[in-house]
């Protein structure tokens, strides 16, 4: 289990900040400024998250 952060890919309109990935109502979502820690994701969730980030144009990094 690990925590991940995402941010939009740089497109010249940034700077963008990294935000934690959280699970809300059964879905993976980008956390807000009020979310201090991301949720632990298993390998299945991480694979889904990678696909979502590739499709939506987000960078992904593992933080823990």
Tab-separated table of N, CA and C in Angstrom:
chain	number	residue	atom	x	y	z
A	1	UNK	N	0.851	-1.162	0.000
A	1	UNK	CA	0.000	0.000	0.000
A	1	UNK	C	0.906	1.236	0.000
A	2	UNK	N	0.488	2.230	-0.751
A	2	UNK	CA	1.298	3.427	-0.895
A	2	UNK	C	0.403	4.643	-1.093
A	3	UNK	N	0.995	5.800	-0.882
A	3	UNK	CA	0.298	7.061	-1.121
A	3	UNK	C	0.854	7.700	-2.381
A	4	UNK	N	-0.011	8.393	-3.102
A	4	UNK	CA	0.376	9.017	-4.358
A	4	UNK	C	-0.059	10.476	-4.374
A	5	UNK	N	0.642	11.260	-5.209
A	5	UNK	CA	0.269	12.643	-5.450
A	5	UNK	C	0.176	12.869	-6.954
A	6	UNK	N	-0.688	13.801	-7.349
A	6	UNK	CA	-0.863	14.132	-8.754
A	6	UNK	C	-0.844	15.645	-8.944
A	7	UNK	N	-0.549	16.053	-10.168
A	7	UNK	CA	-0.676	17.454	-10.560
A	7	UNK	C	-0.816	17.490	-12.073
A	8	UNK	N	-1.455	18.526	-12.605
A	8	UNK	CA	-1.553	18.637	-14.069
A	8	UNK	C	-0.169	18.786	-14.685
A	9	UNK	N	-0.011	18.255	-15.900
A	9	UNK	CA	1.270	18.415	-16.593
A	9	UNK	C	1.490	19.881	-16.911
A	10	UNK	N	2.742	20.301	-16.855
A	10	UNK	CA	3.077	21.702	-17.118
A	10	UNK	C	2.690	22.067	-18.547
A	11	UNK	N	1.923	23.153	-18.676
A	11	UNK	CA	1.472	23.607	-19.988
A	11	UNK	C	1.712	25.102	-20.186
A	12	UNK	N	2.509	25.692	-19.300
A	12	UNK	CA	2.797	27.105	-19.399
A	12	UNK	C	1.821	27.986	-18.636
A	13	UNK	N	0.761	27.403	-18.093
A	13	UNK	CA	-0.222	28.164	-17.327
A	13	UNK	C	-0.034	28.002	-15.830
A	14	UNK	N	0.935	27.181	-15.397
A	14	UNK	CA	1.156	26.850	-13.994
A	14	UNK	C	1.702	28.026	-13.222
A	15	UNK	N	2.332	27.867	-12.132
A	15	UNK	CA	2.799	26.603	-11.574
A	15	UNK	C	1.667	25.829	-10.892
A	16	UNK	N	1.749	24.527	-11.004
A	16	UNK	CA	0.776	23.648	-10.375
A	16	UNK	C	1.398	22.994	-9.152
A	17	UNK	N	0.584	22.716	-8.167
A	17	UNK	CA	1.057	22.061	-6.945
A	17	UNK	C	0.645	20.602	-6.930
A	18	UNK	N	1.452	19.810	-6.250
A	18	UNK	CA	1.119	18.407	-6.058
A	18	UNK	C	-0.013	18.318	-5.032
A	19	UNK	N	-0.946	17.419	-5.265
A	19	UNK	CA	-2.011	17.175	-4.290
A	19	UNK	C	-2.168	15.671	-4.105
A	20	UNK	N	-2.589	15.280	-2.934
A	20	UNK	CA	-2.730	13.865	-2.606
A	20	UNK	C	-3.914	13.249	-3.323
A	21	UNK	N	-3.807	11.957	-3.569
A	21	UNK	CA	-4.915	11.188	-4.119
A	21	UNK	C	-5.682	10.600	-2.946
A	22	UNK	N	-6.982	10.812	-2.936
A	22	UNK	CA	-7.835	10.331	-1.855
A	22	UNK	C	-8.965	9.483	-2.430
A	23	UNK	N	-9.538	8.680	-1.587
A	23	UNK	CA	-10.681	7.865	-1.977
A	23	UNK	C	-11.923	8.483	-1.328
A	24	UNK	N	-12.857	8.924	-2.153
A	24	UNK	CA	-14.100	9.509	-1.663
A	24	UNK	C	-15.272	8.828	-2.342
A	25	UNK	N	-16.157	8.310	-1.543
A	25	UNK	CA	-17.369	7.651	-2.033
A	25	UNK	C	-17.032	6.540	-3.034
A	26	UNK	N	-15.947	5.824	-2.780
A	26	UNK	CA	-15.572	4.686	-3.608
A	26	UNK	C	-14.803	5.023	-4.869
A	27	UNK	N	-14.464	6.289	-5.085
A	27	UNK	CA	-13.742	6.708	-6.280
A	27	UNK	C	-12.427	7.377	-5.888
A	28	UNK	N	-11.472	7.332	-6.801
A	28	UNK	CA	-10.202	8.017	-6.587
A	28	UNK	C	-10.351	9.461	-7.039
A	29	UNK	N	-9.914	10.382	-6.200
A	29	UNK	CA	-10.059	11.804	-6.501
A	29	UNK	C	-8.809	12.561	-6.100
A	30	UNK	N	-8.651	13.731	-6.693
A	30	UNK	CA	-7.572	14.633	-6.316
A	30	UNK	C	-8.002	15.361	-5.063
A	31	UNK	N	-7.157	15.333	-4.036
A	31	UNK	CA	-7.487	15.978	-2.777
A	31	UNK	C	-7.488	17.492	-2.895
A	32	UNK	N	-8.084	18.129	-1.919
A	32	UNK	CA	-8.148	19.581	-1.886
A	32	UNK	C	-7.124	20.124	-0.904
A	33	UNK	N	-7.113	21.417	-0.715
A	33	UNK	CA	-6.181	22.009	0.242
A	33	UNK	C	-6.507	21.584	1.664
A	34	UNK	N	-7.697	21.086	1.885
A	34	UNK	CA	-8.102	20.651	3.219
A	34	UNK	C	-7.705	19.205	3.505
A	35	UNK	N	-7.213	18.489	2.503
A	35	UNK	CA	-6.794	17.098	2.666
A	35	UNK	C	-5.294	17.078	2.919
A	36	UNK	N	-4.904	16.784	4.130
A	36	UNK	CA	-3.496	16.823	4.491
A	36	UNK	C	-2.746	15.556	4.111
A	37	UNK	N	-3.420	14.411	4.109
A	37	UNK	CA	-2.784	13.136	3.800
A	37	UNK	C	-3.625	12.373	2.787
A	38	UNK	N	-2.934	11.704	1.883
A	38	UNK	CA	-3.625	10.864	0.927
A	38	UNK	C	-3.966	9.518	1.533
A	39	UNK	N	-4.815	8.789	0.850
A	39	UNK	CA	-5.194	7.452	1.301
A	39	UNK	C	-4.199	6.431	0.757
A	40	UNK	N	-3.994	5.348	1.513
A	40	UNK	CA	-3.148	4.257	1.046
A	40	UNK	C	-3.882	3.505	-0.054
A	41	UNK	N	-3.197	3.299	-1.181
A	41	UNK	CA	-3.786	2.603	-2.320
A	41	UNK	C	-3.045	1.297	-2.554
A	42	UNK	N	-3.786	0.251	-2.901
A	42	UNK	CA	-3.151	-1.029	-3.206
A	42	UNK	C	-2.717	-1.036	-4.675
A	43	UNK	N	-2.161	-2.138	-5.131
A	43	UNK	CA	-1.621	-2.195	-6.488
A	43	UNK	C	-2.711	-2.074	-7.546
A	44	UNK	N	-3.903	-2.594	-7.278
A	44	UNK	CA	-5.010	-2.464	-8.237
A	44	UNK	C	-5.437	-1.007	-8.384
A	45	UNK	N	-5.557	-0.307	-7.263
A	45	UNK	CA	-5.909	1.114	-7.306
A	45	UNK	C	-4.828	1.925	-8.012
A	46	UNK	N	-3.566	1.584	-7.782
A	46	UNK	CA	-2.464	2.307	-8.412
A	46	UNK	C	-2.498	2.130	-9.932
A	47	UNK	N	-2.843	0.947	-10.400
A	47	UNK	CA	-2.942	0.715	-11.841
A	47	UNK	C	-4.077	1.533	-12.447
A	48	UNK	N	-5.200	1.586	-11.756
A	48	UNK	CA	-6.329	2.395	-12.220
A	48	UNK	C	-5.933	3.866	-12.244
A	49	UNK	N	-5.241	4.300	-11.201
A	49	UNK	CA	-4.815	5.696	-11.100
A	49	UNK	C	-3.855	6.070	-12.229
A	50	UNK	N	-2.914	5.179	-12.563
A	50	UNK	CA	-1.989	5.452	-13.669
A	50	UNK	C	-2.745	5.652	-14.986
A	51	UNK	N	-3.736	4.827	-15.230
A	51	UNK	CA	-4.533	4.954	-16.440
A	51	UNK	C	-5.308	6.262	-16.476
A	52	UNK	N	-5.902	6.633	-15.337
A	52	UNK	CA	-6.644	7.894	-15.267
A	52	UNK	C	-5.728	9.086	-15.503
A	53	UNK	N	-4.534	9.061	-14.918
A	53	UNK	CA	-3.590	10.168	-15.070
A	53	UNK	C	-3.111	10.290	-16.514
A	54	UNK	N	-2.841	9.167	-17.168
A	54	UNK	CA	-2.408	9.205	-18.563
A	54	UNK	C	-3.502	9.786	-19.452
A	55	UNK	N	-4.730	9.393	-19.189
A	55	UNK	CA	-5.854	9.851	-20.003
A	55	UNK	C	-6.151	11.340	-19.781
A	56	UNK	N	-6.040	11.796	-18.544
A	56	UNK	CA	-6.414	13.167	-18.199
A	56	UNK	C	-5.247	14.153	-18.259
A	57	UNK	N	-4.023	13.683	-18.475
A	57	UNK	CA	-2.882	14.590	-18.583
A	57	UNK	C	-2.318	15.039	-17.259
A	58	UNK	N	-2.229	14.139	-16.295
A	58	UNK	CA	-1.679	14.456	-14.997
A	58	UNK	C	-0.368	13.716	-14.784
A	59	UNK	N	0.529	14.328	-14.006
A	59	UNK	CA	1.754	13.663	-13.556
A	59	UNK	C	1.434	12.927	-12.270
A	60	UNK	N	2.109	11.823	-12.032
A	60	UNK	CA	1.868	11.000	-10.859
A	60	UNK	C	3.185	10.697	-10.183
A	61	UNK	N	3.190	10.765	-8.848
A	61	UNK	CA	4.382	10.348	-8.104
A	61	UNK	C	3.952	9.616	-6.847
A	62	UNK	N	4.799	8.667	-6.469
A	62	UNK	CA	4.576	7.910	-5.244
A	62	UNK	C	5.325	8.608	-4.119
A	63	UNK	N	4.644	8.831	-2.995
A	63	UNK	CA	5.276	9.572	-1.903
A	63	UNK	C	5.515	8.732	-0.662
A	64	UNK	N	4.928	7.582	-0.566
A	64	UNK	CA	5.166	6.741	0.615
A	64	UNK	C	4.923	5.288	0.294
